[in-house]
Every structure is written in structure tokens, then in C-alpha cells.
Amino acid sequence: MKKIMLFCTAGLLLPAAALAAEIPADSPALHYEGRWQAERDGSRAAAQGAVYIEADFTGTEVSAKLHDEKNRWLITIDGQQPKKIRAAQGQPTLLAKNLPDGRHTLRLERATEGLYGISHFDGLVTDSTDSTDLTDLTGSSGPAVAKAAPAAKSVFPALSPNPRLSPTKKMRLEFIGDSITAGFRNDGKKHGKNDADIEDGSMSFAPQLARLLGADYSVLAKSGEGVVHNWGAAWPDKGLHTAERYRWTFFGGRKVKENTLWQSEKLPVDAVIIAMGTNDFSDKKRRPYHQEYVKAYLDLIHTVHAMNPKAPLICLEPVPSMITPLAGLWIAEASQKAAAEGLPVTYIPLNTPQPLLQAGDFVGDGTHPTKAGSAKLAAFLAPQITKILFP
């Protein structure tokens, strides 16, 4: 019996003869979620956590042409348990081998947040032996969704049309947040500088909530991010904040030369959930002024609404109960001001009349939820958000 083997280490060389077909990054049979930038050479680039690619393929193994030094990625084959890997350097990254010959599903999802840099994706490589001609999704016949790799002797269509690209629309949610939304330290114990190793963005409350609602998702989250004050920053904080970063395609640690303004109409969302405020109020010695904070949060709402004029906005109270109640009160005030202007904004408290999460729901710091703690938060929010979206 053949066993599926998923490799969690980089650096594995593939025999040239095994590379039967390439699927370029701009193939219509690949389904992208999150903010991906289309490059001039047809490749795709992203700098945010929990972006993902889905595809159907035929064959016994599949690799990704992934250029990425720092980020961790999650591989899911045929709906099995995801495995975390790092990209191989200088050659395609083997995702799976020794699969039963036939059709399979692949999901490749970035586990680490935007501050770990830009990921470049050039496509997939498979050993497909399916010689049946396909009609690609643009209407032309023949093996248009695959091209021969240099070492291959013939061209085989390695991808079947992706059912995710059918006219049936699936709900899409966007999340804006900080380390809590990014999944900071939710996948293991802290040892030295291993924060990237123990971050799993797919298991923060945001993707878990989206999956409960049967939705796709895009997660714009950066550790340390605040509305007016970032973690560890000086007072006043003159650095970049979410309202400025939100317009970027690459939601990373700093603005980079190749960054572009995101065109939200390319990936329209059905609702935006804002989960900010923890870092603004984490300094026990100082905190923002009342009017300063309400104005800044209202500016963030205006920025998000301008790019998503048809999407409801849902603003959450900060998750950690140790944060002053003023944070939630001021976020609620900004939400009420926006609603009075006619914007579709709703505020959801999390710690009234008692804290939603208990000490055991955090990773030990009272701030960052475990995967189970995030699941509890997602389960709490799911029915409330359903009522907002489907009154």
C-alpha cells in the first residue's frame, strides 16, 4: 500500500525525470485567497499571513516553485491534517510524493504574518500521467493549464478545472488585527528566536471563524500593531499604523519599493472584522487620550469603508480582559459615531458581563489565545456575525 509522505524539511532535490508538467502561477485553474500581487512575469507575491492557494491536480507527487526564506507554509493534501514546511532554496519545494495515482486536492497556506517578508510563488510542478485533453476555464481546448517543464518529454494537463472557480459565489471575510489575529505563539513553546516556528495563522480566531461560517478569508494582521500606538513605541508614536498600512497590497512590517495600492474590487469581501486595541492600551504607564483614540479609530473605519463600501464592518472589543475597559468603551463610541454617519458598523463586546476567555485559554501571557482559546472566541462570534450578515 502506498503511503502519503508530506515533507516538513527543505532542501530535497527532485529527479529531473519526475517533473512531467508545470502549472504556471497565472493558470486559471489555481485559486488564490488573500492579497496576492500579480507580477509582470506571471508569478504571484504576497506579504500577509493566511494567504492561500488551492488546486486540483493529477499524479503521484506535487511540488511548488516557492521563493521564500523566512516564512512557514502549511500543506494540506486531500483534506488531511496540514503539515508545516519551509521553502526549499534553489529548487522546487516537494509538497507530497508517493500519492495514489489519480486526482488530488492541494491547499498551500502561509502560516506566518506579513512582517516575515514577501513570498513569491511561480507555480506548481507535478508528475501527472493524465494525457486526457482538458478545456481550460477560458474556453479554449487542449492542455492550456499546464506547460512542459524543461526536463519533460511531453505536455500533460496536470490540473483539472478548479470547482472553486465556478460561478457559485462563496462568502469572503476580511480580518484586520494584531498578533492575536496573526496567531502569535499558538503552535508551540517559546525557545530563543523561534517565533516564526510557533506561529500558525490558520488557527487564530479569524480563519477558525471563517471556516465555521463556510467562508473564505483574508487576514491583515501584524504583531505589535495599534491604532495610534504600536507595542514598544515611543510616545507619541510617529510610526506607521493600520489606517496607513491597510491600503497596501503587502501588509508587512514596513513599506517596500515594490509595494502597490491594493485594488479591493479584485477580491471583494462580504464583511470586515476589526480586532484592534490591545497594543494601544498595553502600556501600564501611559495610554492614548480619549478624543485622540476615538478619532483615530473612526479614521480607520472610514479608510476600510472607502475601500469596501458595500461590506458591513464589525468592530470587536480587545480580547484580553486585562486591558482597561476604556478600550472597549472608546471603540464602541467610534463605532456609534460611524453608524450615526450611515456607515454599516456594529460593535461586539467580548468581556461583558465577564471575560470571554480564561487564563487557560491563553499561551501563558494573558494576551495571546491558544488554538483552543481562539476556537472559543470563534464559536462565540459566529452566531452574532451571522445575525449581522443575515438579519
Short mmCIF file of C-alpha atoms in Angstrom, two decimals:
data_model
loop_
_atom_site.label_atom_id
_atom_site.label_comp_id
_atom_site.label_asym_id
_atom_site.label_seq_id
_atom_site.Cartn_x
_atom_site.Cartn_y
_atom_site.Cartn_z
CA MET A 1 0.00 0.00 0.00
CA LYS A 2 1.35 3.40 -0.91
CA LYS A 3 1.52 5.97 1.84
CA ILE A 4 1.26 9.72 1.51
CA MET A 5 4.51 11.37 2.56
CA LEU A 6 4.49 15.06 3.41
CA PHE A 7 7.92 16.58 3.89
CA CYS A 8 8.43 19.15 6.64
CA THR A 9 12.05 19.99 5.78
CA ALA A 10 13.52 21.91 2.89
CA GLY A 11 16.43 21.05 0.67
CA LEU A 12 15.17 17.89 -1.03
CA LEU A 13 16.28 17.62 -4.67
CA LEU A 14 13.80 16.22 -7.17
CA PRO A 15 14.95 13.98 -10.04
CA ALA A 16 14.55 15.84 -13.31
CA ALA A 17 12.72 12.93 -14.95
CA ALA A 18 9.95 13.14 -12.38
CA LEU A 19 8.96 16.67 -13.36
CA ALA A 20 6.36 15.97 -16.02
CA ALA A 21 4.42 19.21 -16.06
CA GLU A 22 4.45 22.75 -14.76
CA ILE A 23 1.39 24.73 -13.78
CA PRO A 24 2.25 28.42 -14.02
CA ALA A 25 1.19 30.81 -11.29
CA ASP A 26 -1.16 32.62 -13.68
CA SER A 27 -3.07 29.44 -14.60
CA PRO A 28 -6.85 29.95 -14.29
CA ALA A 29 -7.03 26.59 -12.51
CA LEU A 30 -5.28 28.00 -9.43
CA HIS A 31 -7.50 29.63 -6.79
CA TYR A 32 -5.95 32.44 -4.72
CA GLU A 33 -7.25 33.99 -1.50
CA GLY A 34 -5.78 37.00 0.27
CA ARG A 35 -3.83 39.87 -1.18
CA TRP A 36 -1.65 38.48 -3.96
CA GLN A 37 0.16 40.79 -6.35
CA ALA A 38 0.41 39.69 -9.99
CA GLU A 39 3.96 40.29 -11.19
CA ARG A 40 4.96 41.09 -14.77
CA ASP A 41 6.44 37.62 -15.29
CA GLY A 42 3.14 35.95 -14.32
CA SER A 43 4.27 34.97 -10.81
CA ARG A 44 2.42 35.96 -7.64
CA ALA A 45 3.69 37.66 -4.49
CA ALA A 46 2.16 38.14 -1.04
CA ALA A 47 3.17 39.55 2.34
CA GLN A 48 0.45 38.66 4.82
CA GLY A 49 -0.43 35.68 6.92
CA ALA A 50 -3.04 33.06 5.97
CA VAL A 51 -2.95 33.75 2.23
CA TYR A 52 -3.61 30.51 0.41
CA ILE A 53 -3.66 28.72 -2.93
CA GLU A 54 -5.97 25.84 -3.84
CA ALA A 55 -5.77 23.49 -6.79
CA ASP A 56 -6.78 20.08 -8.08
CA PHE A 57 -4.03 18.01 -9.71
CA THR A 58 -3.44 14.52 -11.04
CA GLY A 59 -0.36 12.43 -10.40
CA THR A 60 1.60 10.91 -7.53
CA GLU A 61 3.60 13.93 -6.37
CA VAL A 62 3.49 17.72 -6.42
CA SER A 63 5.98 20.50 -5.75
CA ALA A 64 5.78 24.27 -5.50
CA LYS A 65 8.09 26.82 -7.07
CA LEU A 66 8.18 28.92 -3.92
CA HIS A 67 10.80 31.57 -3.25
CA ASP A 68 10.70 32.39 0.43
CA GLU A 69 13.49 32.37 3.03
CA LYS A 70 11.68 33.14 6.30
CA ASN A 71 8.05 32.08 6.17
CA ARG A 72 6.44 28.81 7.16
CA TRP A 73 3.77 27.19 4.99
CA LEU A 74 1.01 24.67 5.61
CA ILE A 75 0.38 21.86 3.13
CA THR A 76 -2.94 20.06 3.00
CA ILE A 77 -3.42 17.17 0.57
CA ASP A 78 -6.89 15.69 0.06
CA GLY A 79 -8.20 17.37 3.20
CA GLN A 80 -5.78 15.61 5.53
CA GLN A 81 -4.09 17.18 8.55
CA PRO A 82 -1.91 20.14 7.47
CA LYS A 83 1.87 19.84 7.70
CA LYS A 84 4.17 22.82 8.23
CA ILE A 85 7.22 23.32 5.99
CA ARG A 86 9.79 25.87 4.91
CA ALA A 87 10.53 26.52 1.26
CA ALA A 88 13.49 24.77 -0.32
CA GLN A 89 16.21 27.08 -1.59
CA GLY A 90 17.25 26.91 -5.24
CA GLN A 91 14.81 24.20 -6.33
CA PRO A 92 11.10 23.38 -6.18
CA THR A 93 9.79 22.53 -2.74
CA LEU A 94 8.43 19.00 -2.57
CA LEU A 95 4.95 19.10 -1.05
CA ALA A 96 3.92 15.45 -1.34
CA LYS A 97 5.06 12.21 -3.00
CA ASN A 98 4.00 8.57 -3.24
CA LEU A 99 0.36 9.56 -3.59
CA PRO A 100 -2.09 7.11 -5.18
CA ASP A 101 -2.09 7.86 -8.89
CA GLY A 102 -5.15 9.94 -9.65
CA ARG A 103 -6.81 13.22 -8.81
CA HIS A 104 -5.95 15.10 -5.60
CA THR A 105 -6.65 18.41 -3.93
CA LEU A 106 -3.95 20.76 -2.68
CA ARG A 107 -4.09 23.72 -0.32
CA LEU A 108 -0.93 25.72 0.32
CA GLU A 109 -1.34 28.35 3.05
CA ARG A 110 1.14 30.74 4.59
CA ALA A 111 1.35 30.24 8.35
CA THR A 112 3.35 33.35 9.26
CA GLU A 113 2.39 37.00 9.21
CA GLY A 114 3.45 39.86 6.95
CA LEU A 115 6.40 41.06 9.00
CA TYR A 116 8.35 37.96 7.85
CA GLY A 117 8.57 39.37 4.35
CA ILE A 118 7.35 38.77 0.82
CA SER A 119 6.65 35.30 -0.55
CA HIS A 120 7.00 34.66 -4.30
CA PHE A 121 5.11 31.84 -5.99
CA ASP A 122 5.93 30.76 -9.56
CA GLY A 123 3.61 27.78 -9.88
CA LEU A 124 3.31 24.04 -9.26
CA VAL A 125 5.16 21.04 -10.66
CA THR A 126 3.57 17.60 -10.87
CA ASP A 127 4.43 14.19 -12.32
CA SER A 128 0.97 13.94 -13.95
CA THR A 129 0.41 10.96 -16.23
CA ASP A 130 -3.08 12.05 -17.29
CA SER A 131 -2.96 12.58 -21.05
CA THR A 132 -6.64 13.50 -21.43
CA ASP A 133 -7.07 16.90 -23.03
CA LEU A 134 -8.92 19.43 -20.92
CA THR A 135 -10.82 22.55 -21.77
CA ASP A 136 -9.38 25.37 -19.72
CA LEU A 137 -11.56 27.84 -17.91
CA THR A 138 -11.14 30.50 -20.57
CA GLY A 139 -12.90 28.29 -23.12
CA SER A 140 -10.01 27.10 -25.31
CA SER A 141 -9.37 23.40 -25.76
CA GLY A 142 -6.24 21.42 -25.09
CA PRO A 143 -3.78 21.31 -22.21
CA ALA A 144 -3.70 25.07 -21.68
CA VAL A 145 -3.35 24.84 -17.92
CA ALA A 146 -0.01 23.08 -17.99
CA LYS A 147 3.21 23.52 -19.88
CA ALA A 148 6.12 21.16 -20.17
CA ALA A 149 8.99 21.55 -17.76
CA PRO A 150 12.43 21.65 -19.37
CA ALA A 151 13.17 18.02 -18.44
CA ALA A 152 9.80 16.65 -19.56
CA LYS A 153 9.34 14.85 -22.89
CA SER A 154 5.72 15.81 -23.46
CA VAL A 155 3.00 18.13 -22.26
CA PHE A 156 0.30 16.77 -19.93
CA PRO A 157 -2.62 18.66 -18.41
CA ALA A 158 -1.86 18.34 -14.71
CA LEU A 159 -4.79 20.34 -13.39
CA SER A 160 -8.48 19.73 -13.74
CA PRO A 161 -10.75 22.80 -13.66
CA ASN A 162 -10.95 24.01 -10.09
CA PRO A 163 -14.53 23.83 -8.75
CA ARG A 164 -13.74 26.84 -6.52
CA LEU A 165 -13.73 28.96 -9.69
CA SER A 166 -17.32 28.09 -10.56
CA PRO A 167 -19.93 30.88 -10.78
CA THR A 168 -21.25 29.87 -7.35
CA LYS A 169 -20.03 32.61 -5.01
CA LYS A 170 -18.58 31.78 -1.62
CA MET A 171 -18.69 34.33 1.20
CA ARG A 172 -15.38 36.07 1.90
CA LEU A 173 -14.41 37.72 5.20
CA GLU A 174 -11.55 40.09 5.84
CA PHE A 175 -9.91 40.45 9.25
CA ILE A 176 -7.77 43.33 10.49
CA GLY A 177 -5.80 42.83 13.66
CA ASP A 178 -2.61 42.43 15.62
CA SER A 179 -0.66 39.44 16.97
CA ILE A 180 -3.85 37.88 18.35
CA THR A 181 -5.34 37.76 14.85
CA ALA A 182 -1.98 36.61 13.42
CA GLY A 183 -1.80 33.51 15.65
CA PHE A 184 1.29 34.63 17.57
CA ARG A 185 2.94 31.76 19.53
CA ASN A 186 -0.09 29.48 19.22
CA ASP A 187 1.80 26.49 17.78
CA GLY A 188 4.44 25.55 20.34
CA LYS A 189 6.65 26.67 23.18
CA LYS A 190 8.86 29.74 23.03
CA HIS A 191 12.57 28.88 22.81
CA GLY A 192 15.02 31.58 21.79
CA LYS A 193 14.11 33.21 18.49
CA ASN A 194 11.56 30.65 17.30
CA ASP A 195 8.50 32.90 16.97
CA ALA A 196 8.08 32.06 13.27
CA ASP A 197 8.23 28.34 14.03
CA ILE A 198 5.40 28.56 16.55
CA GLU A 199 3.00 30.79 14.63
CA ASP A 200 0.04 29.26 12.81
CA GLY A 201 -2.12 31.98 11.30
CA SER A 202 -4.63 29.43 10.02
CA MET A 203 -5.62 28.64 13.62
CA SER A 204 -6.11 32.13 15.01
CA PHE A 205 -9.74 33.01 15.72
CA ALA A 206 -10.09 34.67 12.31
CA PRO A 207 -9.71 31.66 9.96
CA GLN A 208 -11.47 29.44 12.51
CA LEU A 209 -14.44 31.82 12.49
CA ALA A 210 -14.45 31.97 8.69
CA ARG A 211 -14.48 28.19 8.45
CA LEU A 212 -17.39 27.98 10.91
CA LEU A 213 -19.30 30.29 8.58
CA GLY A 214 -18.21 28.44 5.43
CA ALA A 215 -16.31 31.48 4.19
CA ASP A 216 -13.01 32.25 2.52
CA TYR A 217 -10.79 34.72 4.33
CA SER A 218 -8.08 37.33 4.13
CA VAL A 219 -6.13 38.19 7.29
CA LEU A 220 -4.34 41.52 7.62
CA ALA A 221 -2.59 41.22 10.97
CA LYS A 222 0.73 42.46 12.30
CA SER A 223 2.17 41.74 15.72
CA GLY A 224 2.55 44.86 17.84
CA GLU A 225 0.17 46.90 15.69
CA GLY A 226 -2.01 49.57 17.25
CA VAL A 227 -4.50 52.14 16.06
CA VAL A 228 -2.43 55.04 17.45
CA HIS A 229 0.34 53.33 19.44
CA ASN A 230 2.36 50.27 18.49
CA TRP A 231 3.85 47.90 21.06
CA GLY A 232 7.12 49.24 22.46
CA ALA A 233 6.97 52.52 20.52
CA ALA A 234 7.80 55.91 21.95
CA TRP A 235 5.14 58.41 22.99
CA PRO A 236 3.84 59.93 20.83
CA ASP A 237 4.14 57.12 18.29
CA LYS A 238 5.10 58.59 14.91
CA GLY A 239 5.35 55.20 13.19
CA LEU A 240 3.03 53.51 10.72
CA HIS A 241 -0.35 52.28 11.86
CA THR A 242 -3.17 50.19 10.44
CA ALA A 243 -5.06 53.01 8.71
CA GLU A 244 -1.93 53.72 6.62
CA ARG A 245 -0.94 50.08 6.12
CA TYR A 246 -4.44 48.94 5.15
CA ARG A 247 -4.19 50.38 1.63
CA TRP A 248 -1.12 48.31 0.78
CA THR A 249 -1.06 45.04 -1.10
CA PHE A 250 1.88 43.88 1.06
CA PHE A 251 0.69 44.18 4.67
CA GLY A 252 4.15 43.82 6.15
CA GLY A 253 6.42 45.45 8.67
CA ARG A 254 7.37 48.41 6.52
CA LYS A 255 6.61 49.91 3.15
CA VAL A 256 8.77 48.37 0.43
CA LYS A 257 9.65 49.69 -3.01
CA GLU A 258 7.66 47.08 -4.94
CA ASN A 259 4.51 47.55 -2.86
CA THR A 260 1.36 48.74 -4.60
CA LEU A 261 -2.02 50.03 -3.51
CA TRP A 262 -4.49 47.17 -3.13
CA GLN A 263 -7.39 47.17 -5.59
CA SER A 264 -10.16 45.84 -3.36
CA GLU A 265 -12.52 45.25 -6.28
CA LYS A 266 -10.26 42.37 -7.34
CA LEU A 267 -11.19 40.42 -4.22
CA PRO A 268 -14.44 41.90 -2.86
CA VAL A 269 -15.27 40.99 0.72
CA ASP A 270 -18.68 40.46 2.30
CA ALA A 271 -17.69 41.80 5.73
CA VAL A 272 -14.65 43.20 7.54
CA ILE A 273 -13.92 42.32 11.18
CA ILE A 274 -11.62 44.75 13.02
CA ALA A 275 -9.87 43.36 16.10
CA MET A 276 -7.59 46.16 17.30
CA GLY A 277 -6.81 47.94 20.55
CA THR A 278 -4.69 45.58 22.64
CA ASN A 279 -1.36 47.23 21.84
CA ASP A 280 -2.74 50.76 22.24
CA PHE A 281 -3.58 50.02 25.87
CA SER A 282 -0.83 47.56 26.86
CA ASP A 283 1.47 50.22 28.33
CA LYS A 284 0.52 50.37 32.01
CA LYS A 285 2.15 53.78 32.46
CA ARG A 286 0.56 55.60 29.52
CA ARG A 287 -2.43 55.29 27.23
CA PRO A 288 -3.94 57.30 24.37
CA TYR A 289 -6.13 60.29 25.07
CA HIS A 290 -9.87 59.76 24.75
CA GLN A 291 -10.60 62.02 21.76
CA GLU A 292 -7.31 61.09 20.10
CA TYR A 293 -8.22 57.42 20.15
CA VAL A 294 -11.85 57.76 19.10
CA LYS A 295 -10.81 59.97 16.18
CA ALA A 296 -8.07 57.58 15.07
CA TYR A 297 -10.35 54.54 15.27
CA LEU A 298 -13.04 56.42 13.35
CA ASP A 299 -10.43 57.29 10.71
CA LEU A 300 -9.61 53.58 10.42
CA ILE A 301 -13.30 52.79 9.92
CA HIS A 302 -13.53 55.46 7.20
CA THR A 303 -10.44 54.04 5.45
CA VAL A 304 -11.78 50.49 5.47
CA HIS A 305 -15.26 51.57 4.39
CA ALA A 306 -13.90 53.63 1.49
CA MET A 307 -12.25 50.52 0.07
CA ASN A 308 -15.22 48.25 0.84
CA PRO A 309 -18.31 50.48 0.54
CA LYS A 310 -20.79 47.59 0.46
CA ALA A 311 -19.32 45.49 3.27
CA PRO A 312 -20.56 45.62 6.87
CA LEU A 313 -17.83 46.47 9.39
CA ILE A 314 -17.73 44.65 12.72
CA CYS A 315 -15.55 46.11 15.48
CA LEU A 316 -14.52 43.91 18.40
CA GLU A 317 -13.56 44.72 21.95
CA PRO A 318 -9.93 43.68 22.67
CA VAL A 319 -9.76 40.02 23.70
CA PRO A 320 -7.51 40.23 26.80
CA SER A 321 -9.62 41.14 29.83
CA MET A 322 -6.57 42.70 31.50
CA ILE A 323 -6.85 45.60 29.03
CA THR A 324 -8.65 48.57 30.53
CA PRO A 325 -12.41 48.67 29.85
CA LEU A 326 -11.84 52.11 28.35
CA ALA A 327 -10.55 50.42 25.19
CA GLY A 328 -13.88 48.76 24.51
CA LEU A 329 -15.86 51.84 25.51
CA TRP A 330 -13.90 54.07 23.14
CA ILE A 331 -14.10 51.56 20.28
CA ALA A 332 -17.85 51.37 20.87
CA GLU A 333 -18.02 55.17 20.76
CA ALA A 334 -16.17 55.31 17.45
CA SER A 335 -18.44 52.60 16.06
CA GLN A 336 -21.53 54.52 17.17
CA LYS A 337 -20.26 57.72 15.54
CA ALA A 338 -19.69 55.83 12.28
CA ALA A 339 -23.15 54.26 12.44
CA ALA A 340 -24.65 57.72 13.02
CA GLU A 341 -22.99 58.78 9.75
CA GLY A 342 -24.84 55.98 8.00
CA LEU A 343 -21.97 53.52 7.78
CA PRO A 344 -22.80 49.81 8.31
CA VAL A 345 -20.80 49.42 11.53
CA THR A 346 -21.53 47.15 14.51
CA TYR A 347 -19.63 46.82 17.79
CA ILE A 348 -19.39 43.47 19.62
CA PRO A 349 -18.23 43.40 23.27
CA LEU A 350 -16.29 40.31 24.34
CA ASN A 351 -15.84 40.68 28.08
CA THR A 352 -19.28 41.74 29.28
CA PRO A 353 -20.55 40.84 31.84
CA GLN A 354 -17.49 38.60 32.42
CA PRO A 355 -14.31 37.80 30.47
CA LEU A 356 -14.89 35.51 27.49
CA LEU A 357 -11.52 33.76 27.78
CA GLN A 358 -10.00 32.42 30.99
CA ALA A 359 -6.33 32.06 31.96
CA GLY A 360 -6.09 28.57 30.44
CA ASP A 361 -7.25 29.89 27.07
CA PHE A 362 -4.03 31.87 26.61
CA VAL A 363 -0.49 30.69 25.88
CA GLY A 364 0.64 31.80 29.32
CA ASP A 365 0.81 35.56 28.87
CA GLY A 366 -2.83 36.52 29.32
CA THR A 367 -2.82 38.11 25.86
CA HIS A 368 -2.40 35.57 23.07
CA PRO A 369 -5.01 32.79 22.81
CA THR A 370 -4.15 29.16 22.27
CA LYS A 371 -5.71 27.41 19.31
CA ALA A 372 -8.45 26.20 21.66
CA GLY A 373 -8.91 29.71 23.04
CA SER A 374 -9.23 31.05 19.51
CA ALA A 375 -11.81 28.33 18.79
CA LYS A 376 -13.83 29.52 21.80
CA LEU A 377 -13.71 33.10 20.53
CA ALA A 378 -14.73 32.00 17.02
CA ALA A 379 -17.65 29.98 18.38
CA PHE A 380 -18.81 32.99 20.42
CA LEU A 381 -18.69 35.31 17.40
CA ALA A 382 -20.17 33.01 14.74
CA PRO A 383 -23.87 33.34 15.68
CA GLN A 384 -23.58 37.09 16.29
CA ILE A 385 -21.94 37.74 12.95
CA THR A 386 -24.47 35.50 11.22
CA LYS A 387 -27.26 37.71 12.60
CA ILE A 388 -25.49 40.83 11.34
CA LEU A 389 -24.89 39.47 7.85
CA PHE A 390 -28.21 37.63 7.51
CA PRO A 391 -30.73 39.57 9.64
#
